[in-house]
Short mmCIF file of the C-alpha atoms (twelve columns), coordinates in Angstrom:
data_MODEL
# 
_entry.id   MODEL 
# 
loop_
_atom_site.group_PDB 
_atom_site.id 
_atom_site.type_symbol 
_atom_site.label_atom_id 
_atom_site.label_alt_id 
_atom_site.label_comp_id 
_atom_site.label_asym_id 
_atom_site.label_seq_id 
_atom_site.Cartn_x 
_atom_site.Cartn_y 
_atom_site.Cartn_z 
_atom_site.pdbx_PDB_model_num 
ATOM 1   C CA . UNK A 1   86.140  88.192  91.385  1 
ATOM 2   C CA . UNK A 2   87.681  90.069  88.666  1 
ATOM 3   C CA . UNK A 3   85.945  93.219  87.307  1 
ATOM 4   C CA . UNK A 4   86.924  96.108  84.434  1 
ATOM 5   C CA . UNK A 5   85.460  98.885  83.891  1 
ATOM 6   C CA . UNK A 6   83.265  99.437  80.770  1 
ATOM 7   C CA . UNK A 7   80.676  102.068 80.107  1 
ATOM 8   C CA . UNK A 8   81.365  103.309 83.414  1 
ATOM 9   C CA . UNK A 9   79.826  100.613 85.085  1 
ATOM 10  C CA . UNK A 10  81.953  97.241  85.914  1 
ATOM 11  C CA . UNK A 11  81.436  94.016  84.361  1 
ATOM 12  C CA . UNK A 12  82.308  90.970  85.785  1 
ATOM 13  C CA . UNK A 13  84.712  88.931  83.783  1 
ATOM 14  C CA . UNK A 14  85.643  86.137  86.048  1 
ATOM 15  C CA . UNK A 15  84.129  84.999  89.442  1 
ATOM 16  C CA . UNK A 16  84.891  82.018  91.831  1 
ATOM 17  C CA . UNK A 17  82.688  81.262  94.939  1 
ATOM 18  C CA . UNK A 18  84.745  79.413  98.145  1 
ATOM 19  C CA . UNK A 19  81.937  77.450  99.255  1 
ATOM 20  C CA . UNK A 20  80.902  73.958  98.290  1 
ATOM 21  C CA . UNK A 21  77.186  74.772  96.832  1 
ATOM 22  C CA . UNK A 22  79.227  77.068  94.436  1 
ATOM 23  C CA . UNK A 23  77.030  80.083  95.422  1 
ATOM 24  C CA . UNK A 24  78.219  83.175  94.131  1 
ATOM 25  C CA . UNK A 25  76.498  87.176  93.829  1 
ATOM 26  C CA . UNK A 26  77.305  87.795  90.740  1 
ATOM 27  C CA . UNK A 27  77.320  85.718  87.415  1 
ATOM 28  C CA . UNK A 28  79.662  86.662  84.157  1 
ATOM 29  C CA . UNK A 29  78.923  89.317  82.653  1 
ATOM 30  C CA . UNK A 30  76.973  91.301  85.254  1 
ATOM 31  C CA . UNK A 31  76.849  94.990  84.938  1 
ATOM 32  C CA . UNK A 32  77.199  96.796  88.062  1 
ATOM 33  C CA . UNK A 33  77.173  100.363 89.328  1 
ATOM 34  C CA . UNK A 34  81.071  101.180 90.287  1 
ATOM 35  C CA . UNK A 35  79.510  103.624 93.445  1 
ATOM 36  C CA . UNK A 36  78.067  100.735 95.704  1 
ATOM 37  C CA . UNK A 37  80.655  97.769  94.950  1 
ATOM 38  C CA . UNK A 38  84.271  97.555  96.270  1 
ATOM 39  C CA . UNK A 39  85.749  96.522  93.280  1 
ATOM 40  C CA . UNK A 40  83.765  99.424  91.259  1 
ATOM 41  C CA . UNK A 41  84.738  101.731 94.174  1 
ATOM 42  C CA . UNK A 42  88.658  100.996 93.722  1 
ATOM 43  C CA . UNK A 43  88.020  101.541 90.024  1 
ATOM 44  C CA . UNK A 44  86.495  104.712 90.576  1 
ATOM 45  C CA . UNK A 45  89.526  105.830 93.085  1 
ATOM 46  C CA . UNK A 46  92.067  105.029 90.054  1 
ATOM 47  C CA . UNK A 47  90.470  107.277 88.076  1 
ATOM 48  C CA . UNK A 48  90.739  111.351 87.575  1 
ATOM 49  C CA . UNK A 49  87.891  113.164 89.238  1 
ATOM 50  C CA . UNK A 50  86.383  114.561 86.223  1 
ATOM 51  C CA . UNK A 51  85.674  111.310 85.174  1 
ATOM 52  C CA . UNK A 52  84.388  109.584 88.055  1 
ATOM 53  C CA . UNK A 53  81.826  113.265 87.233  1 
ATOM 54  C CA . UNK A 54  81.040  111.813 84.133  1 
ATOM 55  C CA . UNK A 55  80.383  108.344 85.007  1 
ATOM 56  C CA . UNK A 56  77.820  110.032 88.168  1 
ATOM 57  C CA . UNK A 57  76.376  112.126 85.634  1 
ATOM 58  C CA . UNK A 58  75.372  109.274 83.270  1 
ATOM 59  C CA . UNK A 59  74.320  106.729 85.978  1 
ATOM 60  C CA . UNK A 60  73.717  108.160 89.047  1 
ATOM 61  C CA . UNK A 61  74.152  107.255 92.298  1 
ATOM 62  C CA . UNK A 62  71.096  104.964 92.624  1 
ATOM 63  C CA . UNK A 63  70.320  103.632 96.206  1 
ATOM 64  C CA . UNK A 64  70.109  99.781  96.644  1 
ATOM 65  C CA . UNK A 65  70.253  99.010  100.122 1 
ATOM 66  C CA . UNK A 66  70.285  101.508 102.955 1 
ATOM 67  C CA . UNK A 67  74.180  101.452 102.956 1 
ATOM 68  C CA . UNK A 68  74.709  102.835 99.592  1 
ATOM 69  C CA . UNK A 69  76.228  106.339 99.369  1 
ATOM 70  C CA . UNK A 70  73.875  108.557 96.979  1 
ATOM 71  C CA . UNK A 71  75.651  111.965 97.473  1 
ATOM 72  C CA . UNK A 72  78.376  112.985 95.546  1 
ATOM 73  C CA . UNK A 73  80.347  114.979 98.607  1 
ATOM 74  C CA . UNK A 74  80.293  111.052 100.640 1 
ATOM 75  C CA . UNK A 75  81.598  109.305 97.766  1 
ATOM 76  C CA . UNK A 76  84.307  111.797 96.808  1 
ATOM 77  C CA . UNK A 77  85.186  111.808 100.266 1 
ATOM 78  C CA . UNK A 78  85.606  107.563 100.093 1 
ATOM 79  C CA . UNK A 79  87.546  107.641 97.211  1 
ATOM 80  C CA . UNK A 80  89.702  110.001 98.500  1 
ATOM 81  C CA . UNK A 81  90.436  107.734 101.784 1 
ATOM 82  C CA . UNK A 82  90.431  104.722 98.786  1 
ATOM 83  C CA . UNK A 83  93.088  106.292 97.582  1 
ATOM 84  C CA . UNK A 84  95.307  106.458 100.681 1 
ATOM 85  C CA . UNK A 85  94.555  103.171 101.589 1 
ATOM 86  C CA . UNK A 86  94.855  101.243 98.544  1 
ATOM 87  C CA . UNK A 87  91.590  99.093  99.051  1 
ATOM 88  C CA . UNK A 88  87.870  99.717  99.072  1 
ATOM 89  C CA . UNK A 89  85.316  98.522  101.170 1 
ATOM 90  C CA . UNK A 90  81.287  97.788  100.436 1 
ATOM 91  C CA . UNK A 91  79.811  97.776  103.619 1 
ATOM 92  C CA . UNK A 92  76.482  95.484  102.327 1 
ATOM 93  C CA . UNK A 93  75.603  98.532  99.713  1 
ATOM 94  C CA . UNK A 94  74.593  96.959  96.429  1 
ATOM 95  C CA . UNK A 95  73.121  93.671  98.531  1 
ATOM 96  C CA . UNK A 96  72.165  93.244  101.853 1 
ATOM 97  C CA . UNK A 97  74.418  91.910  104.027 1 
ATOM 98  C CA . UNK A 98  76.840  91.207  101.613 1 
ATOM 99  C CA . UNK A 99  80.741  93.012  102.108 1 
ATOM 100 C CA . UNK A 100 83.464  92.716  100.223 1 
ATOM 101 C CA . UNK A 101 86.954  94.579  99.556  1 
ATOM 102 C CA . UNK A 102 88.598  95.359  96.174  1 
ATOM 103 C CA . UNK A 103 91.672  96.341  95.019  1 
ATOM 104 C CA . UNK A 104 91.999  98.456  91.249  1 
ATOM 105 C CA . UNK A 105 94.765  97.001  89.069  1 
ATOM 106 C CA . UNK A 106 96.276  98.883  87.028  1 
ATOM 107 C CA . UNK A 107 99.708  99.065  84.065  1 
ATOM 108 C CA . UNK A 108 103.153 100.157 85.260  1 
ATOM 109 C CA . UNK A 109 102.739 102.684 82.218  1 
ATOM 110 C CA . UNK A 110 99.214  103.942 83.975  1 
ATOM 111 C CA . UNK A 111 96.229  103.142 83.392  1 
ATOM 112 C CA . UNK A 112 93.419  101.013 85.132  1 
ATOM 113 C CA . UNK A 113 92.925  97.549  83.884  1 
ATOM 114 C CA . UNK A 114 90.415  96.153  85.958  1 
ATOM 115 C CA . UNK A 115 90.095  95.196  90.042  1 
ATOM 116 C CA . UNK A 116 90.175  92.419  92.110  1 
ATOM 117 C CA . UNK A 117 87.691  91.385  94.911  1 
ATOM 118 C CA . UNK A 118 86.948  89.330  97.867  1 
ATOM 119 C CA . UNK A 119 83.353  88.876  98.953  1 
ATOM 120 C CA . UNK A 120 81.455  87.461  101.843 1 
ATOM 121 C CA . UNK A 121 78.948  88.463  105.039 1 
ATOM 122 C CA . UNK A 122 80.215  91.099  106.922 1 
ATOM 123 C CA . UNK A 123 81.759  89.203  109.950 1 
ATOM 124 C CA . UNK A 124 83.800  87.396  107.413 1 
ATOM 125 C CA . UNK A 125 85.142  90.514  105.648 1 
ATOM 126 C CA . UNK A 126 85.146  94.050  107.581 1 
ATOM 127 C CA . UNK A 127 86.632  95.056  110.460 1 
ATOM 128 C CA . UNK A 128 90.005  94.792  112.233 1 
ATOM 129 C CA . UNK A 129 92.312  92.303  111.461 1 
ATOM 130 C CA . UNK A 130 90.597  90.558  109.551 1 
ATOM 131 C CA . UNK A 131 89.944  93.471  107.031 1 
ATOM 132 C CA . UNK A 132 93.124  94.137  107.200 1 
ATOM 133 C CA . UNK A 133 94.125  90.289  106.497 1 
ATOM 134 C CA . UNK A 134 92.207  90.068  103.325 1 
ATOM 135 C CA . UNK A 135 93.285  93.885  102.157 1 
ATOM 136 C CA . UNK A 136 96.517  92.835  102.119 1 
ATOM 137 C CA . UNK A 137 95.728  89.172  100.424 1 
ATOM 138 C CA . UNK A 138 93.901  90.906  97.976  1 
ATOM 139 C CA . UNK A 139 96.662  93.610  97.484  1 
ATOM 140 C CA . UNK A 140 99.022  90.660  96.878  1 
ATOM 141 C CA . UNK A 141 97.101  89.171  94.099  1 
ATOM 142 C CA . UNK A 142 96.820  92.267  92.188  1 
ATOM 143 C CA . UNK A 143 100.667 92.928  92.624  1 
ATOM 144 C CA . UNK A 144 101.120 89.677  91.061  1 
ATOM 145 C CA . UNK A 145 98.743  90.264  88.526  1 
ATOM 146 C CA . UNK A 146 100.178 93.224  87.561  1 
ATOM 147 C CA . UNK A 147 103.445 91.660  87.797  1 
ATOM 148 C CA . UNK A 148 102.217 88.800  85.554  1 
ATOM 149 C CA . UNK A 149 101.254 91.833  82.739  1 
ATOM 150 C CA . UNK A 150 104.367 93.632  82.741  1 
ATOM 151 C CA . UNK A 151 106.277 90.730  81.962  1 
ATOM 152 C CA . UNK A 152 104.200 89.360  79.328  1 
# 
């Protein structure tokens, strides 16, 4: 899926489901909070601090499953770790049993364009190798979608 930022919430601009009943969480469109999604998450981490303040302030941190961070201290405290990782994780907090990690993307002159994520239940997604497998996939796209920008 392919997310931006808008309003300080992200909207989904492209999505793509794996499977063969074409089943996917989110539809076109779709505003999100950026707090409880990874791709939102790694959009937040991009930004400066006083903004990600902002976008809290105007939206909140609403809680939607019992994994979503509603404290501003625990989600300053992910980004930060976002940030020296280069990938977010959403450990089924915006839908139950759903996990996913995202990648920001962002312009070699600075600047966040949008983010990049890879959904799925959580034994497909988090944890070990495998996380580590499809943060690094994921950070591959982005490079060459960034790539892809810069030469254009």
């Amino acid at each position: 899926m392919f997310a931006v930022e808008m309003g300080g919430k992200a909207v989904f601009i492209h999505t793509a489901s794996g499977n063969k009943i074409g089943w996917t969480h989110e539809r076109l469109g779709n505003r999100l909070h950026l707090h409880n999604t990874a791709v939102g998450k790694a959009i937040l981490a991009e930004l400066p601090d006083l903004q990600v303040e902002r976008i809290i302030d105007k939206w909140g941190l609403p809680k939607e499953t019992k994994n979503t961070i509603t404290d501003r201290e625990s989600l300053f405290a992910e980004i930060e770790e976002i940030r020296e990782q280069g990938y977010a994780v959403n450990n089924a907090e915006n839908f139950k049993e759903l996990h996913a990690i995202g990648v920001a993307a962002t312009r070699q002159s600075g600047g966040i364009i949008g983010g990049f994520s890879v959904t799925g239940p959580e034994h497909s997604i988090t944890g070990g190798e495998r996380e580590t497998e499809l943060a690094d996939a994921v950070k591959k796209i982005v490079s060459e979608f960034e790539l892809e920008l810069a030469l254009a």
